[in-house]
PDB file of C-alpha atoms in Angstrom:
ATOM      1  CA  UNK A   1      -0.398  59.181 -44.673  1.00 94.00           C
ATOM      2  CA  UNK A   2       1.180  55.463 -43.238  1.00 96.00           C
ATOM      3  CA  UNK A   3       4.090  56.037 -41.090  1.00 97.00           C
ATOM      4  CA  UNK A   4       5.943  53.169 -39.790  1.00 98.00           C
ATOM      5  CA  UNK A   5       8.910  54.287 -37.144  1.00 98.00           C
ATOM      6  CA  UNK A   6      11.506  51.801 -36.330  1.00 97.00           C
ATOM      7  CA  UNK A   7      13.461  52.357 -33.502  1.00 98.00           C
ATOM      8  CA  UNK A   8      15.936  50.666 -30.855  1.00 98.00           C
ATOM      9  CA  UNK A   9      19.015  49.700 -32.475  1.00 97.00           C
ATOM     10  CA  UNK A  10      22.255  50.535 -31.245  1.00 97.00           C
ATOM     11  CA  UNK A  11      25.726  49.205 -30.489  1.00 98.00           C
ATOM     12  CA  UNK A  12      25.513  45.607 -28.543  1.00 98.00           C
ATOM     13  CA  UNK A  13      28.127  43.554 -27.525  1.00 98.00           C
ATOM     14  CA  UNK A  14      28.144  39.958 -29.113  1.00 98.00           C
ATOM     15  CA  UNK A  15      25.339  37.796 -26.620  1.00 98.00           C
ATOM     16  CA  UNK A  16      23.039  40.866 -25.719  1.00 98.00           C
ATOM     17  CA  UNK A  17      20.120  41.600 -26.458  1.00 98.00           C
ATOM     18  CA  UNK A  18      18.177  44.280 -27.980  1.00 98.00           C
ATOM     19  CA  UNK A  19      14.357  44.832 -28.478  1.00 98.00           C
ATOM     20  CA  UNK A  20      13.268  46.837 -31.664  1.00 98.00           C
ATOM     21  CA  UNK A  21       9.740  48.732 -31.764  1.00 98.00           C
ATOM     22  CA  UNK A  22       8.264  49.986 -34.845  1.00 98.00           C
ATOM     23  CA  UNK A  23       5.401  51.961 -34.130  1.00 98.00           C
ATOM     24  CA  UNK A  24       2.508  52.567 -37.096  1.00 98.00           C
ATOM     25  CA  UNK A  25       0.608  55.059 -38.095  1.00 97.00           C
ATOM     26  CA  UNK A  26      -1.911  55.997 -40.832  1.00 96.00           C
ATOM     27  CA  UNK A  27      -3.387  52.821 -41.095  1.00 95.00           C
ATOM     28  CA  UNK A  28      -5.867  50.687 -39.337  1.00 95.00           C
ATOM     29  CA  UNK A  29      -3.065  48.436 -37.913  1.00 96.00           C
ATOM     30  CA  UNK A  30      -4.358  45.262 -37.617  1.00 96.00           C
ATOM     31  CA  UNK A  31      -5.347  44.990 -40.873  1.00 96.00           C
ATOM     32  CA  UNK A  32      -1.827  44.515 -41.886  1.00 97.00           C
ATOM     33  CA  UNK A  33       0.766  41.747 -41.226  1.00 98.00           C
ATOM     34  CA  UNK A  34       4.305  42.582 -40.210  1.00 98.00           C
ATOM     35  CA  UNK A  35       7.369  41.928 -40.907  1.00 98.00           C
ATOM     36  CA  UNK A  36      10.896  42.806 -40.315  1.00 98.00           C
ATOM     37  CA  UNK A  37      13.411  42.462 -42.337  1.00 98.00           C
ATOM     38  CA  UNK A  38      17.520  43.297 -42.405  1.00 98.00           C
ATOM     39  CA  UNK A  39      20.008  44.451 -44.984  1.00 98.00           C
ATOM     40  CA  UNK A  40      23.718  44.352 -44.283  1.00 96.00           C
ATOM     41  CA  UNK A  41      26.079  46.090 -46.418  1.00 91.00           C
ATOM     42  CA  UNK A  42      26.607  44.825 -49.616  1.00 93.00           C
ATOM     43  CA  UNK A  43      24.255  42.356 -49.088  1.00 96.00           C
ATOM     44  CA  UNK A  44      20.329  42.017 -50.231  1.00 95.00           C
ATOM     45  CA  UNK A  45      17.454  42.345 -47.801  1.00 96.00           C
ATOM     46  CA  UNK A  46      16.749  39.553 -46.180  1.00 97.00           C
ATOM     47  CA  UNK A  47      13.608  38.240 -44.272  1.00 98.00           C
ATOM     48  CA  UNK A  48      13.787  37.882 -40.489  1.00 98.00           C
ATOM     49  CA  UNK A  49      10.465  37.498 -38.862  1.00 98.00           C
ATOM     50  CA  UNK A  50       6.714  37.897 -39.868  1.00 98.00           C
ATOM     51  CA  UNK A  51       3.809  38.396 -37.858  1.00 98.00           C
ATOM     52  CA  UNK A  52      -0.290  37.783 -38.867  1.00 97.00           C
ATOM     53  CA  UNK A  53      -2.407  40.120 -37.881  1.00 96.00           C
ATOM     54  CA  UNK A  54      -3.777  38.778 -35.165  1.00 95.00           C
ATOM     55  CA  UNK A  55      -0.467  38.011 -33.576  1.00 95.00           C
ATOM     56  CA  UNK A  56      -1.538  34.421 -33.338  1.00 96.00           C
ATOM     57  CA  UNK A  57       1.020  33.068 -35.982  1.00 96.00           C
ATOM     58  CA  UNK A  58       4.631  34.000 -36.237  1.00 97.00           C
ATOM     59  CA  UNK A  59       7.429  33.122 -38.831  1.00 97.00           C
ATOM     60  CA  UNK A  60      10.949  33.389 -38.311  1.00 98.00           C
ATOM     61  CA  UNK A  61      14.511  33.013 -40.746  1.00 98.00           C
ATOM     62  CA  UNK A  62      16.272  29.854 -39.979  1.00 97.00           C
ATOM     63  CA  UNK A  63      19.086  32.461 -38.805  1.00 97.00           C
ATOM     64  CA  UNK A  64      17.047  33.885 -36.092  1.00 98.00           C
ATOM     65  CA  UNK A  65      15.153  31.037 -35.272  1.00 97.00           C
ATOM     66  CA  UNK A  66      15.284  30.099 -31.082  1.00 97.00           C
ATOM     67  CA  UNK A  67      17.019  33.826 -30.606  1.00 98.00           C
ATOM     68  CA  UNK A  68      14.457  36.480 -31.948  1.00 98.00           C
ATOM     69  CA  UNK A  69      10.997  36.747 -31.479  1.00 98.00           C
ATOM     70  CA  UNK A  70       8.211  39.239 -33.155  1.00 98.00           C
ATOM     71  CA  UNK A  71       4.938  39.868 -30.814  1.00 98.00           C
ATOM     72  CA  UNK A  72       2.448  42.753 -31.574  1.00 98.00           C
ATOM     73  CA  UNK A  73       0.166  45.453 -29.709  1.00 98.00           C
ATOM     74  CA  UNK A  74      -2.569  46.000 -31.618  1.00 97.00           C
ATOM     75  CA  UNK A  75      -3.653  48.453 -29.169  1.00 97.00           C
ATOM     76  CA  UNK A  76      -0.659  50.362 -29.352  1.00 98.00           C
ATOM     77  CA  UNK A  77       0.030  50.294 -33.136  1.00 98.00           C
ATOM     78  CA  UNK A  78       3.546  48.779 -32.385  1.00 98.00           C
ATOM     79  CA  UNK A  79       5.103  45.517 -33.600  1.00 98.00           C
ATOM     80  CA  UNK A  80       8.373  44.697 -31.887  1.00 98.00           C
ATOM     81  CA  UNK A  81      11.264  42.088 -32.360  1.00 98.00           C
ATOM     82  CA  UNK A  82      13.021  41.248 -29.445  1.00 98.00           C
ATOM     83  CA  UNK A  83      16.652  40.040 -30.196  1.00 98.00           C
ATOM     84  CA  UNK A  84      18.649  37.657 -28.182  1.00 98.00           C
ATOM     85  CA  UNK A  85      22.345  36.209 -27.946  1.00 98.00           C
ATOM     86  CA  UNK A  86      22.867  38.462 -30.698  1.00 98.00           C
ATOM     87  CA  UNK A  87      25.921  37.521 -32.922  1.00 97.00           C
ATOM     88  CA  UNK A  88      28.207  39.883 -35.346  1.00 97.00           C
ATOM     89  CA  UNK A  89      26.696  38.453 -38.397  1.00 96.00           C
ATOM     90  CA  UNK A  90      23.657  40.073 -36.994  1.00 98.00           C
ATOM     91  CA  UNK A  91      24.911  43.359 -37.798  1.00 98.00           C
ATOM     92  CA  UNK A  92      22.712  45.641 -40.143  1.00 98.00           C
ATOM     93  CA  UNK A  93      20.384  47.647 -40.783  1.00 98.00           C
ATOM     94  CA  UNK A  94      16.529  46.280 -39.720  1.00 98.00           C
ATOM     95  CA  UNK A  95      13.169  47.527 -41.379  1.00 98.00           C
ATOM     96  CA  UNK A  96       9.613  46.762 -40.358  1.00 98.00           C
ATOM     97  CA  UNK A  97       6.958  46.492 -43.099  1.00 98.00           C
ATOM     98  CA  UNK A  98       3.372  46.296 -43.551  1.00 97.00           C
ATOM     99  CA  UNK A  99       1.612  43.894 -45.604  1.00 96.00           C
ATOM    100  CA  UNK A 100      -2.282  44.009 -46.442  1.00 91.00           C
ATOM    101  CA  UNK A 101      -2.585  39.847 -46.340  1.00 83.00           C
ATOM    102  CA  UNK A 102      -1.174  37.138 -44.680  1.00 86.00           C
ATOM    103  CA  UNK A 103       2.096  37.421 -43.684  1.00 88.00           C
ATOM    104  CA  UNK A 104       5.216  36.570 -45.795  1.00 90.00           C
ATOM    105  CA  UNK A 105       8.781  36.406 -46.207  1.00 94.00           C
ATOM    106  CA  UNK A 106       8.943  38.330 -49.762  1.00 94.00           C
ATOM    107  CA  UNK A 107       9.903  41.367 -49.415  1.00 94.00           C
ATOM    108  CA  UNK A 108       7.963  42.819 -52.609  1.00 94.00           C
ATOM    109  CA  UNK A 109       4.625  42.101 -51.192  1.00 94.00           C
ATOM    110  CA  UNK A 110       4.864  44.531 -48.295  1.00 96.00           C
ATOM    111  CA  UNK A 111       3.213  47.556 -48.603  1.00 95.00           C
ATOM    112  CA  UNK A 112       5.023  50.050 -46.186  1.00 97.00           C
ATOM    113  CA  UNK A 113       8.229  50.389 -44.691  1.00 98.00           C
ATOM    114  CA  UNK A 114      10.022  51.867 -42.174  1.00 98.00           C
ATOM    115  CA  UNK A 115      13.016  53.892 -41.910  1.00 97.00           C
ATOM    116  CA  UNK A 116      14.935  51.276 -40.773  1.00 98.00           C
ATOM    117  CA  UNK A 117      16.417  51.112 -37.377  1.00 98.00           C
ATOM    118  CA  UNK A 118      20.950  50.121 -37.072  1.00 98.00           C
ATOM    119  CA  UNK A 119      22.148  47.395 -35.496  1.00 98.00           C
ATOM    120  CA  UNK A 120      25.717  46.856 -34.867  1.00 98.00           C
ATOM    121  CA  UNK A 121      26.868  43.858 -32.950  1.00 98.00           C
ATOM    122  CA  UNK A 122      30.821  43.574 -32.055  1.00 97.00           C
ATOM    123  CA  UNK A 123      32.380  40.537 -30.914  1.00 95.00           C
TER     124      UNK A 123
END
């Protein structure tokens, strides 16, 4: 059974920085790109970074672009997304995903997804 667990959101004060793991399981890791992605409240889910499998090419959202970056351990089965000078607008709720191919920005060609993980920036 693929598992992926996000975790290490929390509450950050506008400008910090957080650094969100999503750990994988259940699958012969990397095979897969991955991705995160965010959904706000209200709002549809929206790309933020992408990752191949080899780790060798990344893709990022014009809105995270110079602040976040995705790396990979293939030995650990963990992709991660390290956020910095986070902003309010930043604020939701963040989901890895799995995706058997190169990676992509559409969220209906991932295969697996996480739990999501909260993020909740204040000014």
């Amino acid at each position: 059974q693929v598992q992926l667990v996000d975790s290490g959101g929390g509450l950050v004060q506008a400008g910090g920085s957080l650094r969100l793991s999503c750990a994988a399981s259940g699958l012969t890791f990397g095979d897969y790109a991955m991705g995160w992605f965010r959904q706000a409240p209200g709002k549809e889910r929206e790309f933020v970074a992408a990752i191949s499998r080899s780790g060798n090419t990344t893709y990022y959202a014009d809105s995270v672009k110079g602040r976040d970056t995705i790396s990979r351990d293939n030995a650990k089965n963990t992709v991660y997304l390290q956020m910095n000078s986070l902003k309010p607008e930043d604020t939701a709720r963040y989901y890895c995903a799995a995706d058997w191919g190169i990676p992509t920005m559409t969220a209906s060609r991932y295969h697996y997804w996480g739990q999501g993980t909260q993020v909740t920036v204040y000014p």
